[in-house]
Coordinates of C-alpha atoms and ligand atoms in Angstrom, one line a residue:
M30 CA 85.8 -86.2 53.2
T31 CA 89.1 -87.7 55.0
T32 CA 91.5 -85.6 56.3
T33 CA 95.4 -85.9 56.5
P34 CA 97.1 -86.4 59.9
E35 CA 99.0 -83.8 61.9
I36 CA 102.6 -84.9 61.7
K37 CA 104.5 -84.1 65.1
D38 CA 108.1 -83.9 64.6
E39 CA 109.4 -85.2 68.2
S40 CA 112.7 -84.3 67.5
F41 CA 112.1 -80.6 67.7
P42 CA 109.6 -80.3 70.6
T43 CA 108.4 -77.0 71.8
H44 CA 108.3 -76.2 75.7
P45 CA 107.7 -73.2 77.7
P46 CA 110.8 -70.7 77.4
L47 CA 113.4 -71.1 80.5
A48 CA 115.3 -68.3 81.5
G49 CA 117.5 -67.7 84.8
V50 CA 120.4 -65.6 86.1
L51 CA 123.6 -67.2 86.6
G52 CA 126.2 -66.1 89.7
W53 CA 128.5 -67.4 92.4
P54 CA 126.9 -67.0 94.6
I55 CA 123.3 -66.5 93.3
A56 CA 121.0 -67.1 96.7
H57 CA 121.4 -63.0 97.0
S58 CA 119.7 -62.2 93.6
R59 CA 116.5 -60.7 93.6
S60 CA 116.3 -62.0 89.7
P61 CA 114.3 -64.7 89.8
L62 CA 111.8 -62.8 92.3
V63 CA 111.3 -60.0 89.4
H64 CA 110.7 -61.9 86.3
G65 CA 108.6 -64.6 88.9
H66 CA 106.5 -62.1 89.4
W67 CA 105.8 -61.1 85.9
L68 CA 105.2 -65.0 84.8
D69 CA 102.5 -65.0 87.1
R70 CA 101.1 -61.2 86.2
Y71 CA 100.7 -61.9 82.1
G72 CA 100.0 -65.7 83.7
L73 CA 102.5 -66.7 81.1
E74 CA 104.2 -69.9 80.9
G75 CA 107.7 -70.6 80.9
G76 CA 110.3 -70.6 84.2
Y77 CA 113.1 -68.1 85.7
I78 CA 115.5 -70.1 87.9
P79 CA 118.5 -68.7 89.8
L80 CA 121.6 -71.1 89.0
P81 CA 124.9 -71.6 91.0
V82 CA 127.4 -71.6 88.2
H83 CA 131.3 -71.4 89.5
P84 CA 133.2 -69.9 87.2
D85 CA 135.3 -72.9 86.2
N86 CA 132.0 -74.5 84.6
L87 CA 130.4 -71.1 83.2
E88 CA 131.9 -71.5 79.6
N89 CA 130.5 -75.6 79.9
V90 CA 126.9 -74.0 81.3
L91 CA 126.4 -71.5 78.3
K92 CA 126.6 -74.2 75.7
T93 CA 124.9 -77.0 77.5
L94 CA 121.3 -74.2 78.3
P95 CA 120.4 -73.7 75.1
K96 CA 120.1 -77.8 74.8
M97 CA 117.3 -77.9 77.7
G98 CA 115.1 -75.5 76.9
F99 CA 116.8 -72.6 78.1
V100 CA 116.5 -69.0 75.3
G101 CA 118.8 -67.0 77.3
V102 CA 120.2 -65.9 81.0
N103 CA 120.8 -62.6 83.1
V104 CA 124.7 -63.2 84.5
T105 CA 126.1 -61.7 87.5
I106 CA 129.1 -61.4 89.8
P107 CA 131.3 -63.0 89.0
H108 CA 130.5 -64.0 85.2
K109 CA 130.1 -60.7 83.5
E110 CA 132.6 -60.2 82.1
A111 CA 133.9 -63.7 81.3
A112 CA 129.7 -63.8 79.9
L113 CA 130.8 -61.1 77.4
R114 CA 134.2 -62.6 76.2
L115 CA 132.2 -66.3 75.3
S116 CA 129.5 -64.6 73.2
D117 CA 128.9 -64.9 69.7
S118 CA 127.7 -61.3 69.7
L119 CA 127.0 -58.6 71.6
T120 CA 125.4 -54.6 71.5
D121 CA 127.4 -51.5 70.9
R122 CA 126.5 -51.4 74.6
A123 CA 128.1 -53.9 76.3
A124 CA 131.1 -53.3 74.0
L125 CA 131.5 -50.1 75.6
I126 CA 131.0 -50.9 79.4
K127 CA 132.9 -54.2 78.6
A128 CA 130.7 -56.8 80.5
A129 CA 127.6 -58.4 79.5
N130 CA 124.6 -58.9 82.1
T131 CA 121.8 -60.4 79.3
L132 CA 122.7 -63.3 77.2
I133 CA 119.7 -64.5 74.2
F134 CA 120.5 -68.0 72.8
R135 CA 119.7 -67.5 69.3
E136 CA 117.6 -70.8 67.5
D137 CA 120.9 -70.9 65.4
G138 CA 123.1 -71.7 68.9
K139 CA 124.6 -68.2 68.6
I140 CA 125.1 -66.5 72.1
H141 CA 124.4 -62.6 71.8
A142 CA 125.4 -60.6 74.4
D143 CA 123.9 -57.0 75.8
N144 CA 124.0 -54.8 79.1
T145 CA 120.8 -53.5 80.3
D146 CA 122.2 -51.7 83.6
G147 CA 122.7 -48.4 82.0
Y148 CA 119.4 -48.9 80.5
G149 CA 117.8 -49.7 84.1
F150 CA 119.7 -46.5 85.4
L151 CA 118.1 -43.9 83.3
A152 CA 114.5 -45.7 82.9
N153 CA 114.5 -45.6 86.4
L154 CA 115.3 -42.0 86.8
L155 CA 113.3 -40.9 84.1
Q156 CA 110.3 -43.0 86.1
E157 CA 111.4 -41.6 89.5
A158 CA 112.0 -38.0 88.8
P159 CA 109.6 -37.4 85.4
D160 CA 111.3 -33.3 85.4
W161 CA 115.0 -34.6 85.4
R162 CA 116.6 -34.4 81.9
P163 CA 120.5 -35.8 82.1
D164 CA 121.7 -33.8 79.1
Q165 CA 120.7 -30.0 81.6
G166 CA 123.4 -30.0 83.3
P167 CA 127.1 -31.7 84.2
A168 CA 126.9 -35.1 86.3
A169 CA 128.6 -36.5 89.0
V170 CA 129.9 -40.2 89.5
I171 CA 131.2 -41.8 92.8
G172 CA 133.0 -44.7 91.3
A173 CA 134.9 -46.8 88.2
G174 CA 133.6 -50.3 88.7
G175 CA 131.4 -51.9 86.2
A176 CA 128.4 -50.2 87.2
A177 CA 129.4 -47.1 86.8
R178 CA 130.8 -48.1 83.3
A179 CA 127.2 -48.7 82.6
V180 CA 126.2 -45.3 84.0
V181 CA 128.6 -43.4 82.5
A182 CA 127.8 -45.0 78.8
S183 CA 123.6 -44.2 79.3
L184 CA 124.4 -40.3 80.2
L185 CA 126.8 -40.0 77.8
E186 CA 124.7 -41.3 75.2
S187 CA 121.5 -39.3 76.8
G188 CA 123.3 -36.4 75.9
V189 CA 125.1 -35.0 79.4
P190 CA 127.1 -31.8 78.8
E191 CA 130.0 -32.3 81.2
L192 CA 130.6 -36.3 83.4
R193 CA 132.6 -35.9 86.2
I194 CA 134.2 -38.9 87.7
T195 CA 136.3 -39.9 90.7
N196 CA 137.5 -43.1 92.4
R197 CA 139.4 -44.5 95.1
T198 CA 141.6 -46.3 92.7
R199 CA 142.5 -43.1 90.0
L200 CA 143.7 -45.3 87.7
R201 CA 139.9 -46.7 86.8
A202 CA 138.7 -42.9 86.0
D203 CA 142.1 -42.2 84.0
Q204 CA 140.7 -45.1 82.1
I205 CA 137.0 -44.6 81.8
R206 CA 138.2 -40.8 80.4
A207 CA 140.5 -42.8 78.0
E208 CA 137.6 -44.2 76.6
F209 CA 134.8 -42.5 76.5
G210 CA 136.2 -39.1 75.5
A211 CA 136.5 -35.5 76.1
K212 CA 133.3 -35.2 78.1
V213 CA 134.7 -37.0 80.5
V214 CA 136.4 -34.9 83.7
V215 CA 138.4 -36.7 85.9
Y216 CA 138.3 -35.7 90.0
D217 CA 141.1 -36.9 92.4
W218 CA 139.3 -39.0 95.1
A219 CA 140.7 -36.6 97.5
Q220 CA 138.4 -33.5 96.1
A221 CA 135.5 -36.0 95.3
G222 CA 132.9 -33.3 97.5
N223 CA 134.5 -30.5 94.6
M224 CA 133.1 -32.4 91.9
L225 CA 129.1 -32.1 93.0
E226 CA 129.5 -28.6 93.0
G227 CA 127.0 -27.4 90.7
A228 CA 126.3 -30.9 89.6
H229 CA 122.7 -31.3 87.9
T230 CA 122.9 -35.3 88.7
A231 CA 125.3 -37.1 91.7
I232 CA 125.2 -40.7 91.6
N233 CA 127.1 -43.4 94.1
A234 CA 128.3 -46.0 91.6
T235 CA 130.5 -47.7 94.4
S236 CA 129.5 -50.5 96.8
M237 CA 130.4 -48.1 99.7
G238 CA 127.0 -47.6 102.0
M239 CA 126.1 -51.0 101.8
T240 CA 124.9 -53.0 104.3
G241 CA 127.8 -54.8 106.4
K242 CA 130.2 -51.7 104.2
A243 CA 131.3 -47.9 105.8
P244 CA 129.4 -45.2 104.2
L245 CA 130.8 -43.4 101.3
P246 CA 133.0 -40.7 103.0
V247 CA 132.4 -37.9 100.1
P248 CA 131.5 -34.9 102.0
L249 CA 128.1 -33.7 100.8
D250 CA 128.5 -29.7 101.4
A251 CA 128.8 -28.6 97.9
L252 CA 125.7 -30.3 97.2
A253 CA 122.9 -27.9 96.2
P254 CA 118.9 -28.6 96.7
E255 CA 118.7 -28.9 92.8
T256 CA 120.9 -31.8 92.3
L257 CA 118.7 -35.3 91.8
V258 CA 120.8 -37.8 93.6
T259 CA 121.0 -41.3 93.7
D260 CA 122.8 -44.8 94.6
L261 CA 123.0 -47.8 93.1
V262 CA 123.2 -49.4 96.4
Y263 CA 119.7 -50.7 97.4
T264 CA 120.3 -52.6 100.5
P265 CA 119.3 -50.5 102.6
L266 CA 116.8 -48.6 100.3
M267 CA 117.6 -45.0 102.2
T268 CA 121.4 -45.1 102.4
D269 CA 123.1 -42.5 104.4
F270 CA 124.2 -41.1 100.8
L271 CA 120.3 -40.6 100.0
K272 CA 119.2 -39.4 103.1
E273 CA 121.6 -36.7 103.9
A274 CA 121.1 -35.1 100.4
Q275 CA 117.5 -35.3 100.9
Q276 CA 118.4 -33.4 104.3
R277 CA 120.0 -31.2 102.4
G278 CA 116.8 -30.4 99.9
C279 CA 117.8 -32.7 97.1
M280 CA 115.0 -35.1 95.5
V281 CA 116.6 -38.7 95.6
V282 CA 115.9 -41.9 93.8
D283 CA 117.2 -45.7 95.0
G284 CA 119.0 -48.5 93.7
L285 CA 115.9 -50.5 93.7
G286 CA 114.2 -49.3 90.6
M287 CA 117.4 -49.6 88.2
L288 CA 117.3 -53.4 89.1
L289 CA 113.4 -53.8 88.2
H290 CA 114.3 -51.5 84.6
Q291 CA 117.5 -53.2 83.3
A292 CA 115.3 -56.8 83.6
V293 CA 112.4 -55.4 81.3
P294 CA 114.8 -56.3 77.8
G295 CA 115.6 -59.5 79.0
F296 CA 112.5 -60.7 79.6
E297 CA 110.7 -58.9 76.9
R298 CA 112.7 -60.7 74.7
W299 CA 112.7 -64.6 76.4
F300 CA 109.0 -64.4 77.0
G301 CA 107.6 -61.9 74.4
Q302 CA 105.5 -59.8 76.5
R303 CA 107.3 -56.1 77.3
P304 CA 106.7 -56.2 81.4
E305 CA 105.7 -53.2 83.9
V306 CA 107.6 -51.9 86.3
D307 CA 105.2 -50.5 89.3
E308 CA 104.4 -50.0 93.0
E309 CA 103.3 -54.0 93.1
L310 CA 107.0 -55.7 91.6
R311 CA 108.5 -53.1 94.3
Q312 CA 106.9 -54.1 96.9
A313 CA 107.1 -57.6 95.5
V314 CA 110.5 -57.5 95.7
L315 CA 110.7 -55.5 98.9
Ligands
NAP409 P1 133.4 -53.0 90.7 O1 133.2 -53.2 89.9 O2 133.4 -54.3 92.1 O3 133.0 -51.6 91.7 C1 133.3 -51.4 93.0 C2 133.5 -49.9 93.4 O4 133.3 -49.3 94.4 C3 134.9 -49.2 92.5 O5 134.8 -48.5 92.1 C4 135.7 -49.4 94.2 O6 136.8 -48.5 94.3 C5 134.4 -49.1 95.2 N1 134.8 -49.3 96.1 C6 134.2 -50.2 96.9 N2 135.6 -50.6 98.0 C7 135.3 -49.4 97.9 C8 135.8 -48.2 99.6 N3 136.4 -49.0 100.4 N4 136.6 -47.0 99.4 C9 136.0 -46.4 98.0 N5 135.9 -47.5 97.0 C10 135.6 -48.2 97.0 O7 131.0 -53.7 91.5 P2 129.7 -52.4 90.2 O8 129.6 -54.1 89.8 O9 130.8 -51.8 90.0 O10 129.0 -52.5 91.7 C11 128.8 -51.3 92.1 C12 128.0 -51.0 93.4 O11 126.3 -51.3 91.9 C13 127.3 -52.2 93.8 O12 126.6 -52.2 95.5 C14 126.3 -53.1 93.3 O13 125.7 -53.7 93.9 C15 125.8 -51.9 92.8 N6 125.0 -52.4 91.4 C16 123.8 -52.4 91.8 C17 122.8 -52.6 90.7 C18 121.2 -51.8 90.1 O14 120.8 -52.4 89.8 N7 120.8 -51.2 91.3 C19 123.4 -53.2 89.1 C20 124.5 -53.2 89.4 C21 125.7 -52.8 90.6 P3 138.2 -49.3 93.2 O15 137.8 -49.2 91.8 O16 139.2 -48.8 93.9 O17 138.0 -50.4 94.1

């Protein structure tokens, strides 16, 4: 019996998938640790690398990476808005948030943009506080930057009855009210403390409280022990905001889990395995 030799088309080599994270600077990013942990844990072939990309080079880099075997990338500061503009298609949530953090390089050469920050935010709270539900009462969001927009979009999509928001620069909070609709109620920055009264969920979505920055200047007197309190800042893990809320009897959830959960959809898409966020991963990243 004769067998036909297998013909390999050398013009289409199959490589293990590559992904990475683009930022400027990028050395601080924990995403390579997260994806590296999952690649090892599931014994998958492929790689995930940090890529320092100056804003002037972003467009060229995004055109080149797919030709080098990359199946997609995460994008972080300062590229989240530019990456959205440079993409060919986008999810509804990325359009609402006006920023991308996950790009998929499709086989037809097109770039598809998503934003998984809101997904990560909700998944973290649901994992750490299993009895909490977003629709059980008003949410109070402190901050109106890119991360706050993701939080607002995810809470509204999950049926939050009222979304209170405050920001040092009021205009950004007013813009969120104009774009996201009537459930959004804007509070003056000077009245931020009042916003916490009767809140079911309270969120710091500013960068205040980060190591090297001043603590959040919002009085917590109106915070009741029933309020679930969370902080997007995760360096330090226990911010002064979380510590004070805990002293008042509130359940608190740190921001590290959001970082871990937001990575899940990209990893699944690029490497074909839905990864788990568990204590082992938290410890590896810490
Ligand atoms: P951003 O777009 O630059 O927004 C920064 C926010 O912080 C704005 O609301 C800004 O108010 C406020 N702010 C900064 N300095 C302030 C000050 N001195 N006093 C009062 N408000 C101040 O940043 P972002 O992307 O939204 O990120 C916000 C934080 O979330 C960062 O710490 C980031 O690391 C964290 N984050 C965490 C995750 C996670 O996975 N855990 C994901 C995304 C972001 P103005 O508008 O008045 O400037």
